[in-house]
Amino acid sequence: MRSRIRHRETHATERLGWLRAAVLGANDGILSTASLMVGVASATSPGSGRGAILLAGLSALIAGAMSMAAGEYVSVSSQSDSERADLAREKKELDADWHGELDELTEIYRIRGLDTPLARQVAEQLMRRDPLSAHARDELGMTEDGAARPVQAALASAASFACGAALPWLAAALAPDPYDAAGQSTGQTSVIWTVSAVSLLALLLLGLAGAWAGNAPKLRAAMRVLLWGVLAMAATAITGHLFGGVVG
């Protein structure tokens, strides 16, 4: 008797739900926090400590994580509400017009390539087993793997943002204070360069990891996120340098 080998394929689409939230959260955490800290560091006067920079970074971490969680929860909750409304309407249609819904499902399978008798047979068998699930999957495009999970999405976004934001904050905290030959502090140059270097490296690795997990072109994804990181930090550094003295 021949043994039966069970084979399960893993596709990138199975990871899209959590992958999108995780990559978006971490990328936003690194980029927004690093850019803010670079801007504050550029505006800090020579001789002053880095307390304001670290406080700004910590505030960005907490506020950003809460914002990401709230945004994901509201967005995915709206999707979940829409899904429940569609299922309720479909259930009413099944109760009111069983044969009409059977014809509708048959037509869906016929359009997908089955001949009419086979499409009818498949529709009848699926509707005898679980009519609502059949229509949810094949008419509405709903699947169990793709179901909206607001709490899960909120927690994933908040956690990934906080992890990403922690990198530039730690880089700023551990960067050495620069001094000139006379022993006078020359500002927060080392903080700016350390935060920028660590953050850009993290963004590069994040782009590569996201592309690998999603089976996407790695170099293109890495360069894309790196480019936006450079632009964002350069913009905030210029803003801090130009307006730091004005508001200070």
PDB file of C-alpha atoms in Angstrom:
ATOM      1  CA  MET A   1       0.000   0.000   0.000  1.00  0.00           C
ATOM      2  CA  ARG A   2       1.464   3.320  -1.076  1.00  0.00           C
ATOM      3  CA  SER A   3       1.990   5.865   1.665  1.00  0.00           C
ATOM      4  CA  ARG A   4       0.243   9.176   1.294  1.00  0.00           C
ATOM      5  CA  ILE A   5       2.438  12.240   1.709  1.00  0.00           C
ATOM      6  CA  ARG A   6       0.702  15.268   3.068  1.00  0.00           C
ATOM      7  CA  HIS A   7       2.089  18.475   1.643  1.00  0.00           C
ATOM      8  CA  ARG A   8       1.290  21.962   2.786  1.00  0.00           C
ATOM      9  CA  GLU A   9       2.418  24.977   0.816  1.00  0.00           C
ATOM     10  CA  THR A  10       3.077  28.279   2.527  1.00  0.00           C
ATOM     11  CA  HIS A  11       2.183  31.362   0.527  1.00  0.00           C
ATOM     12  CA  ALA A  12       3.019  35.002   1.150  1.00  0.00           C
ATOM     13  CA  THR A  13      -0.672  35.916   1.186  1.00  0.00           C
ATOM     14  CA  GLU A  14      -1.100  33.956   4.416  1.00  0.00           C
ATOM     15  CA  ARG A  15       1.207  36.450   6.134  1.00  0.00           C
ATOM     16  CA  LEU A  16      -0.188  39.645   4.659  1.00  0.00           C
ATOM     17  CA  GLY A  17      -2.440  40.473   7.626  1.00  0.00           C
ATOM     18  CA  TRP A  18       0.181  40.570  10.357  1.00  0.00           C
ATOM     19  CA  LEU A  19       3.044  41.401   7.995  1.00  0.00           C
ATOM     20  CA  ARG A  20       1.461  44.658   6.866  1.00  0.00           C
ATOM     21  CA  ALA A  21       0.778  45.820  10.418  1.00  0.00           C
ATOM     22  CA  ALA A  22       4.193  44.761  11.728  1.00  0.00           C
ATOM     23  CA  VAL A  23       6.229  46.303   8.907  1.00  0.00           C
ATOM     24  CA  LEU A  24       4.178  49.497   8.894  1.00  0.00           C
ATOM     25  CA  GLY A  25       4.413  49.861  12.675  1.00  0.00           C
ATOM     26  CA  ALA A  26       8.157  49.225  12.918  1.00  0.00           C
ATOM     27  CA  ASN A  27       8.948  51.407   9.926  1.00  0.00           C
ATOM     28  CA  ASP A  28       6.841  54.257  11.292  1.00  0.00           C
ATOM     29  CA  GLY A  29       8.366  53.835  14.755  1.00  0.00           C
ATOM     30  CA  ILE A  30      11.931  54.073  13.492  1.00  0.00           C
ATOM     31  CA  LEU A  31      11.330  56.824  10.969  1.00  0.00           C
ATOM     32  CA  SER A  32       9.095  59.170  12.948  1.00  0.00           C
ATOM     33  CA  THR A  33      11.009  58.861  16.214  1.00  0.00           C
ATOM     34  CA  ALA A  34      14.438  59.174  14.616  1.00  0.00           C
ATOM     35  CA  SER A  35      13.343  62.151  12.524  1.00  0.00           C
ATOM     36  CA  LEU A  36      11.893  63.923  15.547  1.00  0.00           C
ATOM     37  CA  MET A  37      15.000  63.320  17.638  1.00  0.00           C
ATOM     38  CA  VAL A  38      17.297  64.479  14.830  1.00  0.00           C
ATOM     39  CA  GLY A  39      15.224  67.640  14.486  1.00  0.00           C
ATOM     40  CA  VAL A  40      15.353  68.350  18.212  1.00  0.00           C
ATOM     41  CA  ALA A  41      19.090  67.581  18.330  1.00  0.00           C
ATOM     42  CA  SER A  42      19.725  69.985  15.439  1.00  0.00           C
ATOM     43  CA  ALA A  43      17.883  72.707  17.338  1.00  0.00           C
ATOM     44  CA  THR A  44      19.680  72.082  20.660  1.00  0.00           C
ATOM     45  CA  SER A  45      22.226  74.722  21.575  1.00  0.00           C
ATOM     46  CA  PRO A  46      25.870  73.774  22.253  1.00  0.00           C
ATOM     47  CA  GLY A  47      26.552  72.921  25.872  1.00  0.00           C
ATOM     48  CA  SER A  48      23.031  71.805  26.640  1.00  0.00           C
ATOM     49  CA  GLY A  49      22.287  68.263  27.666  1.00  0.00           C
ATOM     50  CA  ARG A  50      20.416  65.673  25.703  1.00  0.00           C
ATOM     51  CA  GLY A  51      17.488  65.483  28.108  1.00  0.00           C
ATOM     52  CA  ALA A  52      15.135  67.255  25.712  1.00  0.00           C
ATOM     53  CA  ILE A  53      16.148  64.897  22.909  1.00  0.00           C
ATOM     54  CA  LEU A  54      15.501  61.777  24.971  1.00  0.00           C
ATOM     55  CA  LEU A  55      12.239  63.178  26.310  1.00  0.00           C
ATOM     56  CA  ALA A  56      11.085  63.962  22.773  1.00  0.00           C
ATOM     57  CA  GLY A  57      11.994  60.448  21.661  1.00  0.00           C
ATOM     58  CA  LEU A  58      10.218  58.811  24.588  1.00  0.00           C
ATOM     59  CA  SER A  59       7.127  60.936  24.024  1.00  0.00           C
ATOM     60  CA  ALA A  60       7.159  60.007  20.344  1.00  0.00           C
ATOM     61  CA  LEU A  61       7.415  56.319  21.247  1.00  0.00           C
ATOM     62  CA  ILE A  62       4.452  56.383  23.626  1.00  0.00           C
ATOM     63  CA  ALA A  63       2.241  58.671  21.565  1.00  0.00           C
ATOM     64  CA  GLY A  64       3.066  56.882  18.335  1.00  0.00           C
ATOM     65  CA  ALA A  65       2.369  53.421  19.741  1.00  0.00           C
ATOM     66  CA  MET A  66      -0.998  54.557  21.092  1.00  0.00           C
ATOM     67  CA  SER A  67      -1.818  56.294  17.825  1.00  0.00           C
ATOM     68  CA  MET A  68      -0.957  53.206  15.782  1.00  0.00           C
ATOM     69  CA  ALA A  69      -3.017  50.994  18.079  1.00  0.00           C
ATOM     70  CA  ALA A  70      -6.006  53.318  17.945  1.00  0.00           C
ATOM     71  CA  GLY A  71      -5.787  53.736  14.188  1.00  0.00           C
ATOM     72  CA  GLU A  72      -5.530  50.003  13.519  1.00  0.00           C
ATOM     73  CA  TYR A  73      -8.316  49.194  15.969  1.00  0.00           C
ATOM     74  CA  VAL A  74     -10.722  51.717  14.466  1.00  0.00           C
ATOM     75  CA  SER A  75      -9.856  50.744  10.899  1.00  0.00           C
ATOM     76  CA  VAL A  76     -10.079  46.998  11.400  1.00  0.00           C
ATOM     77  CA  SER A  77     -13.191  47.353  13.573  1.00  0.00           C
ATOM     78  CA  SER A  78     -14.893  49.147  10.697  1.00  0.00           C
ATOM     79  CA  GLN A  79     -13.921  46.272   8.422  1.00  0.00           C
ATOM     80  CA  SER A  80     -15.256  43.779  10.961  1.00  0.00           C
ATOM     81  CA  ASP A  81     -18.553  45.677  11.237  1.00  0.00           C
ATOM     82  CA  SER A  82     -18.900  45.643   7.456  1.00  0.00           C
ATOM     83  CA  GLU A  83     -18.225  41.920   7.334  1.00  0.00           C
ATOM     84  CA  ARG A  84     -20.862  41.209   9.979  1.00  0.00           C
ATOM     85  CA  ALA A  85     -23.379  43.384   8.143  1.00  0.00           C
ATOM     86  CA  ASP A  86     -22.712  41.556   4.876  1.00  0.00           C
ATOM     87  CA  LEU A  87     -23.096  38.172   6.553  1.00  0.00           C
ATOM     88  CA  ALA A  88     -26.374  39.219   8.186  1.00  0.00           C
ATOM     89  CA  ARG A  89     -27.738  40.409   4.858  1.00  0.00           C
ATOM     90  CA  GLU A  90     -26.611  37.219   3.137  1.00  0.00           C
ATOM     91  CA  LYS A  91     -28.335  35.126   5.815  1.00  0.00           C
ATOM     92  CA  LYS A  92     -31.593  36.994   5.213  1.00  0.00           C
ATOM     93  CA  GLU A  93     -31.286  36.418   1.483  1.00  0.00           C
ATOM     94  CA  LEU A  94     -30.721  32.706   2.040  1.00  0.00           C
ATOM     95  CA  ASP A  95     -33.802  32.500   4.260  1.00  0.00           C
ATOM     96  CA  ALA A  96     -35.934  34.461   1.779  1.00  0.00           C
ATOM     97  CA  ASP A  97     -34.781  33.003  -1.539  1.00  0.00           C
ATOM     98  CA  TRP A  98     -32.873  29.728  -1.253  1.00  0.00           C
ATOM     99  CA  HIS A  99     -33.158  28.797  -4.919  1.00  0.00           C
ATOM    100  CA  GLY A 100     -32.159  32.271  -6.061  1.00  0.00           C
ATOM    101  CA  GLU A 101     -29.011  32.078  -3.936  1.00  0.00           C
ATOM    102  CA  LEU A 102     -28.335  28.605  -5.332  1.00  0.00           C
ATOM    103  CA  ASP A 103     -28.558  29.995  -8.858  1.00  0.00           C
ATOM    104  CA  GLU A 104     -26.239  32.830  -7.881  1.00  0.00           C
ATOM    105  CA  LEU A 105     -23.605  30.458  -6.501  1.00  0.00           C
ATOM    106  CA  THR A 106     -23.937  28.234  -9.574  1.00  0.00           C
ATOM    107  CA  GLU A 107     -23.273  31.207 -11.829  1.00  0.00           C
ATOM    108  CA  ILE A 108     -20.177  32.124  -9.808  1.00  0.00           C
ATOM    109  CA  TYR A 109     -18.698  28.670 -10.352  1.00  0.00           C
ATOM    110  CA  ARG A 110     -19.689  28.687 -14.019  1.00  0.00           C
ATOM    111  CA  ILE A 111     -17.871  31.981 -14.562  1.00  0.00           C
ATOM    112  CA  ARG A 112     -14.818  30.506 -12.868  1.00  0.00           C
ATOM    113  CA  GLY A 113     -14.626  27.744 -15.458  1.00  0.00           C
ATOM    114  CA  LEU A 114     -16.923  24.869 -14.477  1.00  0.00           C
ATOM    115  CA  ASP A 115     -19.535  23.676 -16.931  1.00  0.00           C
ATOM    116  CA  THR A 116     -23.117  24.377 -15.881  1.00  0.00           C
ATOM    117  CA  PRO A 117     -24.086  20.860 -14.618  1.00  0.00           C
ATOM    118  CA  LEU A 118     -20.922  20.557 -12.537  1.00  0.00           C
ATOM    119  CA  ALA A 119     -21.250  24.112 -11.231  1.00  0.00           C
ATOM    120  CA  ARG A 120     -24.811  23.301 -10.151  1.00  0.00           C
ATOM    121  CA  GLN A 121     -23.698  20.109  -8.445  1.00  0.00           C
ATOM    122  CA  VAL A 122     -20.902  21.853  -6.540  1.00  0.00           C
ATOM    123  CA  ALA A 123     -23.221  24.679  -5.464  1.00  0.00           C
ATOM    124  CA  GLU A 124     -25.877  22.227  -4.243  1.00  0.00           C
ATOM    125  CA  GLN A 125     -23.384  20.185  -2.222  1.00  0.00           C
ATOM    126  CA  LEU A 126     -21.784  23.217  -0.609  1.00  0.00           C
ATOM    127  CA  MET A 127     -25.126  24.773   0.263  1.00  0.00           C
ATOM    128  CA  ARG A 128     -26.358  21.566   1.825  1.00  0.00           C
ATOM    129  CA  ARG A 129     -23.316  21.541   4.078  1.00  0.00           C
ATOM    130  CA  ASP A 130     -22.945  25.236   5.046  1.00  0.00           C
ATOM    131  CA  PRO A 131     -24.707  27.718   2.762  1.00  0.00           C
ATOM    132  CA  LEU A 132     -23.613  30.870   4.603  1.00  0.00           C
ATOM    133  CA  SER A 133     -19.942  29.895   4.563  1.00  0.00           C
ATOM    134  CA  ALA A 134     -20.141  29.036   0.874  1.00  0.00           C
ATOM    135  CA  HIS A 135     -21.569  32.431  -0.011  1.00  0.00           C
ATOM    136  CA  ALA A 136     -19.242  34.264   2.375  1.00  0.00           C
ATOM    137  CA  ARG A 137     -16.216  32.667   0.756  1.00  0.00           C
ATOM    138  CA  ASP A 138     -17.172  32.585  -2.925  1.00  0.00           C
ATOM    139  CA  GLU A 139     -19.556  35.539  -3.240  1.00  0.00           C
ATOM    140  CA  LEU A 140     -18.234  37.980  -0.633  1.00  0.00           C
ATOM    141  CA  GLY A 141     -14.576  36.895  -0.657  1.00  0.00           C
ATOM    142  CA  MET A 142     -14.397  36.328   3.095  1.00  0.00           C
ATOM    143  CA  THR A 143     -12.088  33.661   4.523  1.00  0.00           C
ATOM    144  CA  GLU A 144     -11.164  32.643   8.042  1.00  0.00           C
ATOM    145  CA  ASP A 145      -7.503  33.584   7.546  1.00  0.00           C
ATOM    146  CA  GLY A 146      -8.455  37.027   6.265  1.00  0.00           C
ATOM    147  CA  ALA A 147     -11.065  37.794   8.908  1.00  0.00           C
ATOM    148  CA  ALA A 148     -10.759  41.169  10.614  1.00  0.00           C
ATOM    149  CA  ARG A 149      -9.272  40.967  14.126  1.00  0.00           C
ATOM    150  CA  PRO A 150      -9.199  44.496  15.603  1.00  0.00           C
ATOM    151  CA  VAL A 151      -7.493  43.722  18.921  1.00  0.00           C
ATOM    152  CA  GLN A 152      -4.808  41.608  17.296  1.00  0.00           C
ATOM    153  CA  ALA A 153      -4.098  44.293  14.699  1.00  0.00           C
ATOM    154  CA  ALA A 154      -3.965  47.038  17.355  1.00  0.00           C
ATOM    155  CA  LEU A 155      -1.556  45.131  19.600  1.00  0.00           C
ATOM    156  CA  ALA A 156       0.677  44.148  16.682  1.00  0.00           C
ATOM    157  CA  SER A 157       0.878  47.733  15.429  1.00  0.00           C
ATOM    158  CA  ALA A 158       1.579  49.190  18.880  1.00  0.00           C
ATOM    159  CA  ALA A 159       4.230  46.594  19.703  1.00  0.00           C
ATOM    160  CA  SER A 160       5.997  46.890  16.361  1.00  0.00           C
ATOM    161  CA  PHE A 161       5.975  50.708  16.565  1.00  0.00           C
ATOM    162  CA  ALA A 162       7.407  50.648  20.095  1.00  0.00           C
ATOM    163  CA  CYS A 163      10.142  48.195  19.092  1.00  0.00           C
ATOM    164  CA  GLY A 164      11.063  50.316  16.109  1.00  0.00           C
ATOM    165  CA  ALA A 165      11.024  53.581  18.066  1.00  0.00           C
ATOM    166  CA  ALA A 166      13.204  52.096  20.806  1.00  0.00           C
ATOM    167  CA  LEU A 167      16.157  51.774  18.411  1.00  0.00           C
ATOM    168  CA  PRO A 168      16.789  55.493  17.738  1.00  0.00           C
ATOM    169  CA  TRP A 169      16.024  56.309  21.379  1.00  0.00           C
ATOM    170  CA  LEU A 170      18.675  53.864  22.597  1.00  0.00           C
ATOM    171  CA  ALA A 171      21.089  55.172  19.985  1.00  0.00           C
ATOM    172  CA  ALA A 172      20.615  58.720  21.306  1.00  0.00           C
ATOM    173  CA  ALA A 173      20.967  57.604  24.907  1.00  0.00           C
ATOM    174  CA  LEU A 174      24.234  55.766  24.249  1.00  0.00           C
ATOM    175  CA  ALA A 175      25.844  58.265  21.854  1.00  0.00           C
ATOM    176  CA  PRO A 176      28.897  60.013  23.388  1.00  0.00           C
ATOM    177  CA  ASP A 177      28.917  63.772  23.968  1.00  0.00           C
ATOM    178  CA  PRO A 178      31.278  65.523  21.512  1.00  0.00           C
ATOM    179  CA  TYR A 179      33.801  68.023  22.857  1.00  0.00           C
ATOM    180  CA  ASP A 180      36.277  70.323  21.161  1.00  0.00           C
ATOM    181  CA  ALA A 181      39.973  70.737  22.022  1.00  0.00           C
ATOM    182  CA  ALA A 182      39.129  73.074  24.903  1.00  0.00           C
ATOM    183  CA  GLY A 183      36.757  70.576  26.424  1.00  0.00           C
ATOM    184  CA  GLN A 184      33.661  72.543  25.463  1.00  0.00           C
ATOM    185  CA  SER A 185      30.627  70.733  24.142  1.00  0.00           C
ATOM    186  CA  THR A 186      30.025  71.350  20.439  1.00  0.00           C
ATOM    187  CA  GLY A 187      26.368  70.375  20.492  1.00  0.00           C
ATOM    188  CA  GLN A 188      24.635  67.150  19.640  1.00  0.00           C
ATOM    189  CA  THR A 189      26.533  66.225  16.466  1.00  0.00           C
ATOM    190  CA  SER A 190      27.306  62.723  17.693  1.00  0.00           C
ATOM    191  CA  VAL A 191      23.660  62.190  18.631  1.00  0.00           C
ATOM    192  CA  ILE A 192      22.507  63.247  15.178  1.00  0.00           C
ATOM    193  CA  TRP A 193      24.943  61.000  13.349  1.00  0.00           C
ATOM    194  CA  THR A 194      24.486  58.042  15.680  1.00  0.00           C
ATOM    195  CA  VAL A 195      20.692  58.180  15.546  1.00  0.00           C
ATOM    196  CA  SER A 196      20.751  58.634  11.771  1.00  0.00           C
ATOM    197  CA  ALA A 197      23.174  55.768  11.151  1.00  0.00           C
ATOM    198  CA  VAL A 198      21.417  53.318  13.465  1.00  0.00           C
ATOM    199  CA  SER A 199      17.980  54.243  12.144  1.00  0.00           C
ATOM    200  CA  LEU A 200      18.935  54.013   8.473  1.00  0.00           C
ATOM    201  CA  LEU A 201      20.576  50.637   9.049  1.00  0.00           C
ATOM    202  CA  ALA A 202      17.463  49.432  10.866  1.00  0.00           C
ATOM    203  CA  LEU A 203      15.234  50.690   8.037  1.00  0.00           C
ATOM    204  CA  LEU A 204      17.410  48.910   5.498  1.00  0.00           C
ATOM    205  CA  LEU A 205      17.204  45.628   7.406  1.00  0.00           C
ATOM    206  CA  LEU A 206      13.470  46.081   7.908  1.00  0.00           C
ATOM    207  CA  GLY A 207      12.952  46.598   4.196  1.00  0.00           C
ATOM    208  CA  LEU A 208      14.927  43.445   3.445  1.00  0.00           C
ATOM    209  CA  ALA A 209      13.041  41.423   6.076  1.00  0.00           C
ATOM    210  CA  GLY A 210       9.652  42.618   4.854  1.00  0.00           C
ATOM    211  CA  ALA A 211      10.544  41.801   1.257  1.00  0.00           C
ATOM    212  CA  TRP A 212      11.819  38.356   2.267  1.00  0.00           C
ATOM    213  CA  ALA A 213       8.679  37.553   4.258  1.00  0.00           C
ATOM    214  CA  GLY A 214       6.438  38.763   1.446  1.00  0.00           C
ATOM    215  CA  ASN A 215       8.459  37.150  -1.366  1.00  0.00           C
ATOM    216  CA  ALA A 216       8.978  40.583  -2.936  1.00  0.00           C
ATOM    217  CA  PRO A 217      12.098  42.039  -4.643  1.00  0.00           C
ATOM    218  CA  LYS A 218      14.511  42.704  -1.779  1.00  0.00           C
ATOM    219  CA  LEU A 219      16.743  45.425  -3.212  1.00  0.00           C
ATOM    220  CA  ARG A 220      13.852  47.564  -4.411  1.00  0.00           C
ATOM    221  CA  ALA A 221      12.069  47.356  -1.040  1.00  0.00           C
ATOM    222  CA  ALA A 222      15.250  48.162   0.898  1.00  0.00           C
ATOM    223  CA  MET A 223      16.169  51.150  -1.275  1.00  0.00           C
ATOM    224  CA  ARG A 224      12.629  52.497  -1.136  1.00  0.00           C
ATOM    225  CA  VAL A 225      12.456  52.587   2.660  1.00  0.00           C
ATOM    226  CA  LEU A 226      16.044  53.850   2.904  1.00  0.00           C
ATOM    227  CA  LEU A 227      15.335  56.745   0.553  1.00  0.00           C
ATOM    228  CA  TRP A 228      12.344  57.920   2.556  1.00  0.00           C
ATOM    229  CA  GLY A 229      14.333  57.601   5.751  1.00  0.00           C
ATOM    230  CA  VAL A 230      17.087  59.859   4.426  1.00  0.00           C
ATOM    231  CA  LEU A 231      14.577  62.430   3.175  1.00  0.00           C
ATOM    232  CA  ALA A 232      12.621  62.506   6.453  1.00  0.00           C
ATOM    233  CA  MET A 233      15.680  62.897   8.690  1.00  0.00           C
ATOM    234  CA  ALA A 234      17.257  65.476   6.402  1.00  0.00           C
ATOM    235  CA  ALA A 235      14.049  67.520   6.411  1.00  0.00           C
ATOM    236  CA  THR A 236      13.756  67.544  10.207  1.00  0.00           C
ATOM    237  CA  ALA A 237      17.465  68.280  10.657  1.00  0.00           C
ATOM    238  CA  ILE A 238      17.214  71.303   8.362  1.00  0.00           C
ATOM    239  CA  THR A 239      14.046  72.466  10.125  1.00  0.00           C
ATOM    240  CA  GLY A 240      15.653  72.163  13.552  1.00  0.00           C
ATOM    241  CA  HIS A 241      18.774  73.990  12.426  1.00  0.00           C
ATOM    242  CA  LEU A 242      16.848  76.844  10.812  1.00  0.00           C
ATOM    243  CA  PHE A 243      14.188  77.415  13.452  1.00  0.00           C
ATOM    244  CA  GLY A 244      15.833  76.144  16.651  1.00  0.00           C
ATOM    245  CA  GLY A 245      17.221  79.549  17.518  1.00  0.00           C
ATOM    246  CA  VAL A 246      13.936  81.267  16.758  1.00  0.00           C
ATOM    247  CA  VAL A 247      11.780  79.201  19.107  1.00  0.00           C
ATOM    248  CA  GLY A 248      14.551  78.759  21.653  1.00  0.00           C
TER     249      GLY A 248
END
